[in-house]
Amino acid sequence: MNSIELPFEHRMAAHCETGTVTALLNHSGMQLTEPLVFGIAGGIFFGYLKSADLPFPMFILRSRPGDIRKKISKRLGIKFKEQTFRSPEAGQAALDEALRQGHPTAVQVDFFYMDYMPEWQRVHINAHYIVVFGMNGSSYSVSDSYYKQRSQLDRNRLLTARFAGGMMAPKGNMFYPVHIPENPDYARAINIGIRKACFNMLRLPIPFLGVKGIRKFAEKVVEWPKLARNMEDLSDRVMRINIFLEDQGTGGGGFRYMYATFLQQAAGIVKDDRLNAMSKQMMEIGDKWRNISYFAAKIGKNRDLGPDRMKELSGMIYAQADEEQKFFSELYRLVK
Amino acid sequence: MTFEFILFRNQFIFVSPKMQLLSKNVVPMKEKEIKVNSKKHEVILFVEKEDESYAPVQSGSYIAEHYLDDWLGKRENLEKDLKEQLQKGLISPVYYYMVYQDMGPGDLAKRMGISKRKLKKHFRPEVFGKLCQALLEKYAVVFGVDYKEFGINR
């Protein structure tokens, strides 16, 4: 097999999907920032999830995996070639062919199989995205926005990661841009992105999504001690609040800082100073999420997880729900 | 600072001095204050620069720097506890890896292409011991281990 190494600039990013989409668009000549991709796609969200598929209840802070690419494509008129496969062999052949044709290609994978990451970070989550930009007989060259340098991943390992089953199974999902519009209407795309984000946060009629999801989280977190195996498990689950908010590819403050950055950049594009003021408010909301995450990490480490402390944590989260309800209602009025 | 109770959603919530301190000193996301000098895990964070613009910076992870040892200690205890149960014949390797790798039974059953009910049977060591090699190899791929680590020689 001929080895291929396409020229591709590796950059770390806050989040894997927005980072991957941004890197591919930048590579194709479209100079968009990660916050703009996130904001135009209406990525900001909240959901409190509990299911047999999950070992413990968890919360999400962004829209469904895959939505960023779909929405950015629809709102800016970008065309991606996207494929999923039934057979792993066909999926691998299509990836090799895309590389031979000179396309750095994004693939959806189970994060657990990314061997270049430290073992303690690797968990089974099927919603991770990386860019493959080269191959030789035994491995692929990959750019993972969570890792500081380019890496090599064994061919079979990548195949396993692309065809892992389970929740949100990737089914070999891969994509790369094939058409970039010359003059996209950024102002319109920003407006739609903000409106959809506000709708998702305020008006989805589902009791565990959007602002209602934040309240559900606040209501349910006090029940976590009953769900945990023991004190150490509870401590681990509570400390993960910090990881979900800060460390797991959010840009800090549970994506709220990235969204504030989007609003600031959007204010410059649409020449609307009111968005600048909203971005400052969003930054403050991010600061408060950050306080929650620090508080959770501290009480988790100290095993200070009695009913009073959990109620205190719940109170902080309830206050965030009220803040976000107020914020998104005001933002909705601005863009309607 | 004293202990306080606040009325919140029709109920009194106890607010400790720690929480009062936290709520009064909101940690601002300023560039000069955010940088964590750690190589354990690096992340991109969006921060406020000195000129009040917001931009990404690369920083060490706060939680990895301050809490990783605690987390690794908990993992070690969990592993020890699970190994003990495994040696006593209370659980099978399937249950061991599922808990250790923090997977839900629904997710694991889907990855294996079997029902949850069947999966739960595989949690029992006596049922696990009778599994065919193909199924063991499939479990090994999902857990990212060699199937020989299950302790069954075929």
Short mmCIF file of C-alpha atoms in Angstrom, two decimals:
data_model
loop_
_atom_site.label_atom_id
_atom_site.label_comp_id
_atom_site.label_asym_id
_atom_site.label_seq_id
_atom_site.Cartn_x
_atom_site.Cartn_y
_atom_site.Cartn_z
CA MET A 1 0.00 0.00 0.00
CA ASN A 2 1.29 3.47 -0.90
CA SER A 3 1.66 5.71 2.05
CA ILE A 4 -0.16 9.05 1.92
CA GLU A 5 0.40 12.10 4.11
CA LEU A 6 -1.82 15.04 3.20
CA PRO A 7 -0.80 18.55 4.27
CA PHE A 8 -3.09 19.32 7.21
CA GLU A 9 -2.59 21.82 10.00
CA HIS A 10 -3.16 20.25 13.41
CA ARG A 11 -4.64 22.53 16.05
CA MET A 12 -6.10 21.82 19.45
CA ALA A 13 -9.71 22.92 19.87
CA ALA A 14 -12.12 23.21 22.75
CA HIS A 15 -14.52 20.61 21.44
CA CYS A 16 -14.03 17.63 19.13
CA GLU A 17 -16.95 18.08 16.73
CA THR A 18 -16.75 21.86 16.35
CA GLY A 19 -12.94 21.59 16.24
CA THR A 20 -13.06 18.94 13.52
CA VAL A 21 -15.61 20.79 11.39
CA THR A 22 -13.68 24.07 11.82
CA ALA A 23 -10.37 22.42 10.89
CA LEU A 24 -11.86 20.87 7.73
CA LEU A 25 -13.47 24.17 6.69
CA ASN A 26 -10.24 26.09 7.36
CA HIS A 27 -8.35 23.50 5.32
CA SER A 28 -10.80 24.09 2.45
CA GLY A 29 -10.20 27.82 2.57
CA MET A 30 -13.19 28.97 4.65
CA GLN A 31 -11.90 31.02 7.57
CA LEU A 32 -14.42 30.37 10.32
CA THR A 33 -13.62 30.26 14.03
CA GLU A 34 -14.70 27.45 16.34
CA PRO A 35 -17.14 29.68 18.30
CA LEU A 36 -18.79 30.81 15.04
CA VAL A 37 -19.24 27.20 13.95
CA PHE A 38 -20.69 26.39 17.38
CA GLY A 39 -23.02 29.40 17.48
CA ILE A 40 -24.27 29.26 13.88
CA ALA A 41 -25.04 25.58 14.37
CA GLY A 42 -26.99 26.50 17.53
CA GLY A 43 -24.85 24.09 19.55
CA ILE A 44 -25.58 25.42 23.03
CA PHE A 45 -27.99 23.23 24.96
CA PHE A 46 -28.73 21.40 28.19
CA GLY A 47 -30.20 18.00 28.86
CA TYR A 48 -30.42 15.76 31.90
CA LEU A 49 -30.34 12.11 30.88
CA LYS A 50 -31.06 8.89 32.71
CA SER A 51 -31.25 5.59 30.86
CA ALA A 52 -30.28 1.92 31.07
CA ASP A 53 -27.64 2.71 28.45
CA LEU A 54 -25.87 4.93 30.96
CA PRO A 55 -24.14 3.69 34.10
CA PHE A 56 -25.33 6.78 36.00
CA PRO A 57 -27.47 9.84 35.19
CA MET A 58 -25.58 12.51 33.30
CA PHE A 59 -26.10 15.87 31.68
CA ILE A 60 -25.22 17.20 28.27
CA LEU A 61 -24.42 20.80 27.42
CA ARG A 62 -24.53 20.79 23.63
CA SER A 63 -26.78 19.65 20.82
CA ARG A 64 -26.89 16.06 19.54
CA PRO A 65 -23.62 14.69 18.08
CA GLY A 66 -23.59 15.20 14.32
CA ASP A 67 -25.88 18.24 14.50
CA ILE A 68 -23.03 20.75 14.30
CA ARG A 69 -22.03 19.55 10.83
CA LYS A 70 -25.62 19.20 9.61
CA LYS A 71 -26.69 22.64 10.81
CA ILE A 72 -23.59 24.54 9.69
CA SER A 73 -23.95 22.91 6.30
CA LYS A 74 -27.61 23.89 5.99
CA ARG A 75 -27.21 27.45 7.28
CA LEU A 76 -24.12 28.41 5.28
CA GLY A 77 -24.74 26.32 2.15
CA ILE A 78 -21.64 24.14 2.65
CA LYS A 79 -21.84 20.68 1.09
CA PHE A 80 -20.23 17.72 2.80
CA LYS A 81 -19.86 14.24 1.42
CA GLU A 82 -21.11 12.12 4.29
CA GLN A 83 -21.28 8.35 4.42
CA THR A 84 -22.16 5.57 6.84
CA PHE A 85 -21.63 1.89 6.21
CA ARG A 86 -22.96 -1.50 7.12
CA SER A 87 -19.72 -3.28 6.51
CA PRO A 88 -16.42 -2.31 8.17
CA GLU A 89 -14.50 -3.37 5.05
CA ALA A 90 -16.52 -0.95 2.90
CA GLY A 91 -16.01 1.80 5.49
CA GLN A 92 -12.26 1.30 5.51
CA ALA A 93 -12.07 1.16 1.70
CA ALA A 94 -14.05 4.42 1.43
CA LEU A 95 -11.75 6.17 3.92
CA ASP A 96 -8.65 4.98 2.05
CA GLU A 97 -10.17 6.16 -1.23
CA ALA A 98 -11.02 9.60 0.21
CA LEU A 99 -7.38 9.95 1.35
CA ARG A 100 -6.12 8.85 -2.06
CA GLN A 101 -8.29 11.57 -3.61
CA GLY A 102 -6.63 14.13 -1.30
CA HIS A 103 -9.42 14.75 1.24
CA PRO A 104 -8.54 14.96 4.94
CA THR A 105 -11.60 13.19 6.33
CA ALA A 106 -13.46 13.42 9.62
CA VAL A 107 -14.53 10.15 11.21
CA GLN A 108 -16.83 9.46 14.15
CA VAL A 109 -15.25 7.06 16.66
CA ASP A 110 -15.51 5.52 20.11
CA PHE A 111 -13.06 7.60 22.18
CA PHE A 112 -12.02 4.52 24.18
CA TYR A 113 -9.89 3.20 21.30
CA MET A 114 -7.82 6.38 20.83
CA ASP A 115 -4.60 4.77 22.07
CA TYR A 116 -2.51 7.96 21.96
CA MET A 117 -4.58 9.44 24.81
CA PRO A 118 -3.61 8.52 28.40
CA GLU A 119 -5.45 5.41 29.60
CA TRP A 120 -7.15 7.27 32.48
CA GLN A 121 -8.89 9.63 30.06
CA ARG A 122 -10.27 7.02 27.70
CA VAL A 123 -13.96 6.20 28.13
CA HIS A 124 -16.52 4.52 25.89
CA ILE A 125 -18.26 7.37 24.13
CA ASN A 126 -19.28 7.00 20.51
CA ALA A 127 -19.56 10.72 19.85
CA HIS A 128 -15.90 11.59 19.32
CA TYR A 129 -14.62 13.07 16.04
CA ILE A 130 -11.11 13.11 14.62
CA VAL A 131 -9.59 14.00 11.25
CA VAL A 132 -7.68 11.33 9.32
CA PHE A 133 -5.14 12.89 6.98
CA GLY A 134 -2.73 10.11 6.11
CA MET A 135 -2.10 6.38 6.04
CA ASN A 136 0.54 3.74 5.59
CA GLY A 137 0.41 -0.05 5.66
CA SER A 138 -0.23 -0.36 9.37
CA SER A 139 -1.61 2.92 10.66
CA TYR A 140 -3.46 6.16 9.97
CA SER A 141 -2.23 9.69 10.69
CA VAL A 142 -4.86 11.46 12.74
CA SER A 143 -5.47 14.92 14.12
CA ASP A 144 -7.46 14.87 17.36
CA SER A 145 -8.40 18.31 18.65
CA TYR A 146 -8.14 17.04 22.26
CA TYR A 147 -4.51 16.06 21.80
CA LYS A 148 -1.59 18.44 21.49
CA GLN A 149 0.09 16.79 18.51
CA ARG A 150 -0.65 14.71 15.44
CA SER A 151 -0.81 10.99 16.18
CA GLN A 152 -0.69 7.58 14.61
CA LEU A 153 -3.50 5.09 15.14
CA ASP A 154 -3.34 1.41 14.24
CA ARG A 155 -5.57 0.53 11.24
CA ASN A 156 -7.50 -2.19 13.07
CA ARG A 157 -7.92 0.00 16.13
CA LEU A 158 -9.47 2.79 14.04
CA LEU A 159 -11.73 0.26 12.35
CA THR A 160 -12.92 -1.02 15.75
CA ALA A 161 -13.49 2.57 16.91
CA ARG A 162 -15.48 3.47 13.78
CA PHE A 163 -17.68 0.39 14.02
CA ALA A 164 -18.20 0.17 17.78
CA GLY A 165 -21.83 -0.65 18.48
CA GLY A 166 -23.98 0.68 21.30
CA MET A 167 -25.49 4.06 22.00
CA MET A 168 -24.96 6.52 19.10
CA ALA A 169 -23.06 3.85 17.14
CA PRO A 170 -20.84 5.59 14.56
CA LYS A 171 -21.55 3.03 11.77
CA GLY A 172 -18.34 4.12 10.10
CA ASN A 173 -19.60 7.70 9.73
CA MET A 174 -17.15 9.85 7.76
CA PHE A 175 -17.36 13.21 6.02
CA TYR A 176 -15.40 15.91 4.24
CA PRO A 177 -16.43 19.18 2.57
CA VAL A 178 -16.91 19.14 -1.20
CA HIS A 179 -18.38 22.60 -1.80
CA ILE A 180 -17.68 25.87 -0.01
CA PRO A 181 -19.94 28.80 -0.99
CA GLU A 182 -18.19 31.98 -2.11
CA ASN A 183 -20.24 34.54 -0.21
CA PRO A 184 -22.28 32.90 2.51
CA ASP A 185 -24.88 35.05 4.26
CA TYR A 186 -23.32 35.09 7.73
CA ALA A 187 -25.80 37.56 9.22
CA ARG A 188 -28.77 35.36 8.32
CA ALA A 189 -27.01 32.20 9.51
CA ILE A 190 -26.14 33.86 12.85
CA ASN A 191 -29.72 34.99 13.31
CA ILE A 192 -31.10 31.49 12.63
CA GLY A 193 -28.45 29.90 14.86
CA ILE A 194 -29.35 32.14 17.79
CA ARG A 195 -33.11 31.71 17.29
CA LYS A 196 -32.84 27.92 17.18
CA ALA A 197 -30.61 27.84 20.26
CA CYS A 198 -33.11 29.99 22.18
CA PHE A 199 -35.97 27.77 21.03
CA ASN A 200 -34.13 24.65 22.15
CA MET A 201 -33.29 26.14 25.53
CA LEU A 202 -36.74 27.59 26.24
CA ARG A 203 -39.49 25.92 24.29
CA LEU A 204 -38.84 22.24 23.71
CA PRO A 205 -41.82 20.53 25.31
CA ILE A 206 -39.69 17.87 27.00
CA PRO A 207 -39.19 18.10 30.76
CA PHE A 208 -35.49 17.19 30.80
CA LEU A 209 -34.23 19.37 27.93
CA GLY A 210 -33.22 23.02 27.80
CA VAL A 211 -33.79 25.20 30.86
CA LYS A 212 -36.26 22.56 32.10
CA GLY A 213 -33.33 20.13 31.96
CA ILE A 214 -31.26 22.34 34.25
CA ARG A 215 -34.16 22.33 36.74
CA LYS A 216 -34.48 18.56 36.38
CA PHE A 217 -30.77 18.25 37.12
CA ALA A 218 -31.14 20.46 40.21
CA GLU A 219 -34.12 18.39 41.36
CA LYS A 220 -32.46 15.01 40.79
CA VAL A 221 -28.92 15.69 42.01
CA VAL A 222 -30.07 15.39 45.62
CA GLU A 223 -31.12 11.79 44.83
CA TRP A 224 -27.67 10.81 43.55
CA PRO A 225 -26.53 9.38 46.93
CA LYS A 226 -29.26 6.72 46.59
CA LEU A 227 -28.04 5.76 43.10
CA ALA A 228 -24.32 5.52 43.87
CA ARG A 229 -22.68 2.22 44.82
CA ASN A 230 -20.84 3.77 47.77
CA MET A 231 -19.29 7.03 48.97
CA GLU A 232 -16.35 6.78 46.57
CA ASP A 233 -18.68 6.24 43.63
CA LEU A 234 -20.79 9.22 44.70
CA SER A 235 -17.66 11.34 45.07
CA ASP A 236 -16.59 10.29 41.57
CA ARG A 237 -20.01 11.13 40.08
CA VAL A 238 -20.14 14.53 41.76
CA MET A 239 -16.60 15.37 40.67
CA ARG A 240 -17.55 14.48 37.11
CA ILE A 241 -19.79 17.55 37.18
CA ASN A 242 -16.54 19.50 36.99
CA ILE A 243 -15.23 17.30 34.19
CA PHE A 244 -18.44 17.64 32.14
CA LEU A 245 -18.45 21.40 32.62
CA GLU A 246 -14.78 22.21 32.21
CA ASP A 247 -12.60 19.41 30.96
CA GLN A 248 -14.61 17.33 28.57
CA GLY A 249 -14.18 19.59 25.56
CA THR A 250 -16.42 22.54 26.45
CA GLY A 251 -14.02 25.49 26.39
CA GLY A 252 -14.90 26.02 30.08
CA GLY A 253 -18.12 26.87 31.89
CA GLY A 254 -20.07 24.17 30.06
CA PHE A 255 -19.73 25.72 26.54
CA ARG A 256 -21.03 29.03 27.93
CA TYR A 257 -17.66 30.80 27.43
CA MET A 258 -17.51 29.56 23.85
CA TYR A 259 -21.04 30.83 23.27
CA ALA A 260 -20.11 34.22 24.79
CA THR A 261 -17.19 34.36 22.33
CA PHE A 262 -19.59 33.52 19.49
CA LEU A 263 -21.92 36.36 20.53
CA GLN A 264 -19.01 38.81 20.64
CA GLN A 265 -17.80 37.75 17.19
CA ALA A 266 -21.39 37.79 15.87
CA ALA A 267 -21.86 41.35 17.18
CA GLY A 268 -18.92 42.41 15.01
CA ILE A 269 -20.30 40.67 11.92
CA VAL A 270 -23.92 41.86 12.16
CA LYS A 271 -22.89 45.23 13.67
CA ASP A 272 -25.26 44.91 16.60
CA ASP A 273 -23.85 46.12 19.90
CA ARG A 274 -26.68 44.52 21.85
CA LEU A 275 -25.11 41.12 21.13
CA ASN A 276 -21.92 42.41 22.76
CA ALA A 277 -23.84 43.15 25.94
CA MET A 278 -25.41 39.68 25.78
CA SER A 279 -21.98 38.12 25.38
CA LYS A 280 -20.88 39.75 28.65
CA GLN A 281 -23.95 38.31 30.37
CA MET A 282 -23.19 34.87 28.93
CA MET A 283 -19.62 35.12 30.24
CA GLU A 284 -21.03 35.76 33.72
CA ILE A 285 -23.31 32.74 33.37
CA GLY A 286 -20.22 30.74 32.43
CA ASP A 287 -18.47 32.04 35.55
CA LYS A 288 -21.31 30.75 37.69
CA TRP A 289 -21.25 27.32 36.04
CA ARG A 290 -17.55 27.37 36.77
CA ASN A 291 -18.28 28.03 40.43
CA ILE A 292 -20.62 25.06 40.47
CA SER A 293 -17.95 22.87 38.91
CA TYR A 294 -15.31 23.97 41.44
CA PHE A 295 -17.77 23.50 44.30
CA ALA A 296 -18.63 19.98 43.05
CA ALA A 297 -14.94 19.07 42.72
CA LYS A 298 -14.22 20.30 46.24
CA ILE A 299 -17.10 18.57 48.03
CA GLY A 300 -16.40 15.42 45.99
CA LYS A 301 -12.76 15.33 47.02
CA ASN A 302 -13.56 16.04 50.67
CA ARG A 303 -16.35 13.39 50.60
CA ASP A 304 -18.50 16.17 52.01
CA LEU A 305 -21.65 14.82 50.36
CA GLY A 306 -24.32 14.84 53.03
CA PRO A 307 -27.92 15.89 52.30
CA ASP A 308 -27.28 19.54 53.21
CA ARG A 309 -24.34 19.83 50.86
CA MET A 310 -26.21 18.12 48.00
CA LYS A 311 -29.12 20.48 48.59
CA GLU A 312 -26.71 23.38 48.46
CA LEU A 313 -25.39 22.14 45.11
CA SER A 314 -28.96 21.74 43.91
CA GLY A 315 -29.74 25.34 44.93
CA MET A 316 -26.81 26.62 42.88
CA ILE A 317 -28.05 24.69 39.83
CA TYR A 318 -31.64 25.98 40.29
CA ALA A 319 -30.25 29.52 40.33
CA GLN A 320 -28.47 28.79 37.02
CA ALA A 321 -31.76 27.66 35.46
CA ASP A 322 -33.34 30.99 36.37
CA GLU A 323 -30.34 32.89 35.00
CA GLU A 324 -30.39 31.00 31.70
CA GLN A 325 -34.16 31.35 31.34
CA LYS A 326 -33.79 35.11 31.72
CA PHE A 327 -30.82 35.25 29.37
CA PHE A 328 -32.28 33.20 26.52
CA SER A 329 -35.66 34.98 26.77
CA GLU A 330 -33.87 38.30 26.34
CA LEU A 331 -31.70 36.99 23.52
CA TYR A 332 -34.78 35.58 21.76
CA ARG A 333 -36.44 38.99 21.86
CA LEU A 334 -33.35 40.55 20.22
CA VAL A 335 -33.28 38.25 17.21
CA LYS A 336 -37.00 37.57 16.63
CA MET B 1 -18.99 34.77 57.99
CA THR B 2 -22.05 33.07 59.50
CA PHE B 3 -24.32 30.27 58.37
CA GLU B 4 -27.34 31.48 56.40
CA PHE B 5 -30.63 30.08 55.24
CA ILE B 6 -32.24 31.47 52.11
CA LEU B 7 -35.81 30.98 50.92
CA PHE B 8 -35.61 29.33 47.54
CA ARG B 9 -38.58 27.80 45.65
CA ASN B 10 -40.72 27.70 48.76
CA GLN B 11 -38.14 25.96 50.85
CA PHE B 12 -35.31 27.09 53.06
CA ILE B 13 -31.89 26.20 51.77
CA PHE B 14 -28.89 26.14 54.02
CA VAL B 15 -26.00 28.23 52.67
CA SER B 16 -22.62 27.44 54.18
CA PRO B 17 -19.84 30.00 54.58
CA LYS B 18 -18.00 28.19 51.74
CA MET B 19 -20.94 28.68 49.38
CA GLN B 20 -21.35 32.31 50.44
CA LEU B 21 -17.70 32.87 49.67
CA LEU B 22 -18.07 31.18 46.31
CA SER B 23 -21.16 33.12 45.33
CA LYS B 24 -19.55 36.43 46.28
CA ASN B 25 -16.23 35.75 44.60
CA VAL B 26 -17.29 34.59 41.16
CA VAL B 27 -14.18 33.17 39.52
CA PRO B 28 -13.75 35.34 36.44
CA MET B 29 -12.46 33.73 33.30
CA LYS B 30 -9.62 36.19 32.78
CA GLU B 31 -6.62 35.08 30.77
CA LYS B 32 -4.03 35.91 33.42
CA GLU B 33 -5.97 34.01 36.10
CA ILE B 34 -6.90 30.93 34.15
CA LYS B 35 -3.57 29.45 33.15
CA VAL B 36 -2.90 26.20 34.98
CA ASN B 37 0.67 25.11 34.60
CA SER B 38 0.17 21.40 34.18
CA LYS B 39 1.14 18.91 31.52
CA LYS B 40 -1.08 16.09 32.85
CA HIS B 41 -3.96 17.10 30.63
CA GLU B 42 -4.19 20.17 28.43
CA VAL B 43 -7.40 21.80 27.29
CA ILE B 44 -8.55 24.80 25.28
CA LEU B 45 -10.50 27.35 27.31
CA PHE B 46 -12.22 30.52 26.15
CA VAL B 47 -11.17 33.48 28.28
CA GLU B 48 -11.42 37.22 28.54
CA LYS B 49 -8.25 38.90 27.30
CA GLU B 50 -6.92 42.17 28.69
CA ASP B 51 -8.53 44.12 25.82
CA GLU B 52 -11.91 42.54 26.84
CA SER B 53 -12.09 40.36 23.74
CA TYR B 54 -12.80 36.67 24.22
CA ALA B 55 -10.42 34.13 22.73
CA PRO B 56 -9.15 30.57 23.20
CA VAL B 57 -6.04 29.77 25.26
CA GLN B 58 -4.29 26.48 25.87
CA SER B 59 -4.04 25.63 29.55
CA GLY B 60 -3.38 22.72 31.86
CA SER B 61 -6.54 21.20 33.28
CA TYR B 62 -7.47 22.44 36.75
CA ILE B 63 -9.11 19.17 37.78
CA ALA B 64 -6.26 17.02 36.46
CA GLU B 65 -3.74 19.16 38.37
CA HIS B 66 -5.62 19.21 41.68
CA TYR B 67 -7.76 16.09 41.76
CA LEU B 68 -6.16 13.43 39.55
CA ASP B 69 -4.48 11.61 42.45
CA ASP B 70 -7.80 11.35 44.26
CA TRP B 71 -9.49 10.05 41.12
CA LEU B 72 -6.75 7.48 40.45
CA GLY B 73 -6.96 6.37 44.10
CA LYS B 74 -10.69 5.75 43.68
CA ARG B 75 -10.05 3.77 40.50
CA GLU B 76 -7.50 1.65 42.34
CA ASN B 77 -9.97 0.93 45.16
CA LEU B 78 -12.69 0.06 42.65
CA GLU B 79 -10.34 -2.31 40.83
CA LYS B 80 -9.32 -3.95 44.10
CA ASP B 81 -12.92 -4.37 45.18
CA LEU B 82 -13.99 -5.83 41.83
CA LYS B 83 -10.98 -8.21 41.73
CA GLU B 84 -11.92 -9.47 45.17
CA GLN B 85 -15.47 -10.18 44.02
CA LEU B 86 -14.10 -11.86 40.89
CA GLN B 87 -11.80 -14.12 42.91
CA LYS B 88 -14.64 -15.05 45.27
CA GLY B 89 -16.70 -16.09 42.24
CA LEU B 90 -19.40 -13.48 42.87
CA ILE B 91 -19.09 -11.76 39.49
CA SER B 92 -17.86 -12.63 36.01
CA PRO B 93 -15.19 -10.76 33.98
CA VAL B 94 -18.02 -9.23 31.92
CA TYR B 95 -19.40 -7.49 35.00
CA TYR B 96 -15.88 -6.59 36.12
CA TYR B 97 -14.99 -4.79 32.88
CA MET B 98 -18.43 -3.24 32.47
CA VAL B 99 -18.20 -1.54 35.87
CA TYR B 100 -14.51 -0.72 35.61
CA GLN B 101 -14.95 0.84 32.17
CA ASP B 102 -18.09 2.66 33.34
CA MET B 103 -20.52 1.25 30.80
CA GLY B 104 -24.27 0.88 31.18
CA PRO B 105 -25.78 -2.60 30.67
CA GLY B 106 -27.98 -1.29 27.84
CA ASP B 107 -24.98 0.12 25.99
CA LEU B 108 -22.89 -3.03 26.47
CA ALA B 109 -25.74 -5.28 25.30
CA LYS B 110 -26.09 -3.18 22.12
CA ARG B 111 -22.35 -3.32 21.49
CA MET B 112 -22.48 -7.11 21.83
CA GLY B 113 -25.64 -7.46 19.75
CA ILE B 114 -27.43 -9.41 22.50
CA SER B 115 -30.40 -8.66 24.73
CA LYS B 116 -29.97 -7.06 28.14
CA ARG B 117 -31.49 -10.14 29.71
CA LYS B 118 -28.88 -12.37 28.09
CA LEU B 119 -26.12 -9.95 29.10
CA LYS B 120 -27.20 -10.08 32.72
CA LYS B 121 -26.90 -13.87 32.63
CA HIS B 122 -23.27 -13.40 31.57
CA PHE B 123 -22.65 -11.54 34.84
CA ARG B 124 -22.87 -14.93 36.57
CA PRO B 125 -19.48 -16.73 36.61
CA GLU B 126 -21.02 -20.18 35.99
CA VAL B 127 -22.79 -18.94 32.82
CA PHE B 128 -19.75 -16.96 31.68
CA GLY B 129 -17.56 -20.10 31.97
CA LYS B 130 -19.69 -21.86 29.35
CA LEU B 131 -19.57 -19.08 26.70
CA CYS B 132 -18.25 -19.98 23.27
CA GLN B 133 -14.93 -18.58 22.08
CA ALA B 134 -16.54 -16.31 19.47
CA LEU B 135 -18.55 -14.50 22.13
CA LEU B 136 -15.52 -14.22 24.40
CA GLU B 137 -13.51 -12.70 21.58
CA LYS B 138 -16.30 -10.22 20.90
CA TYR B 139 -16.33 -9.19 24.56
CA ALA B 140 -12.53 -8.85 24.40
CA VAL B 141 -12.77 -6.47 21.42
CA VAL B 142 -15.41 -4.33 23.15
CA PHE B 143 -13.34 -4.11 26.34
CA GLY B 144 -10.10 -3.62 24.42
CA VAL B 145 -8.34 -6.57 26.10
CA ASP B 146 -6.99 -9.98 25.08
CA TYR B 147 -9.66 -12.62 25.74
CA LYS B 148 -7.06 -14.69 27.59
CA GLU B 149 -7.25 -12.04 30.32
CA PHE B 150 -10.69 -13.47 31.13
CA GLY B 151 -8.83 -16.40 32.69
CA ILE B 152 -10.38 -19.06 30.48
CA ASN B 153 -8.10 -21.30 28.44
CA ARG B 154 -9.62 -22.90 25.41
#
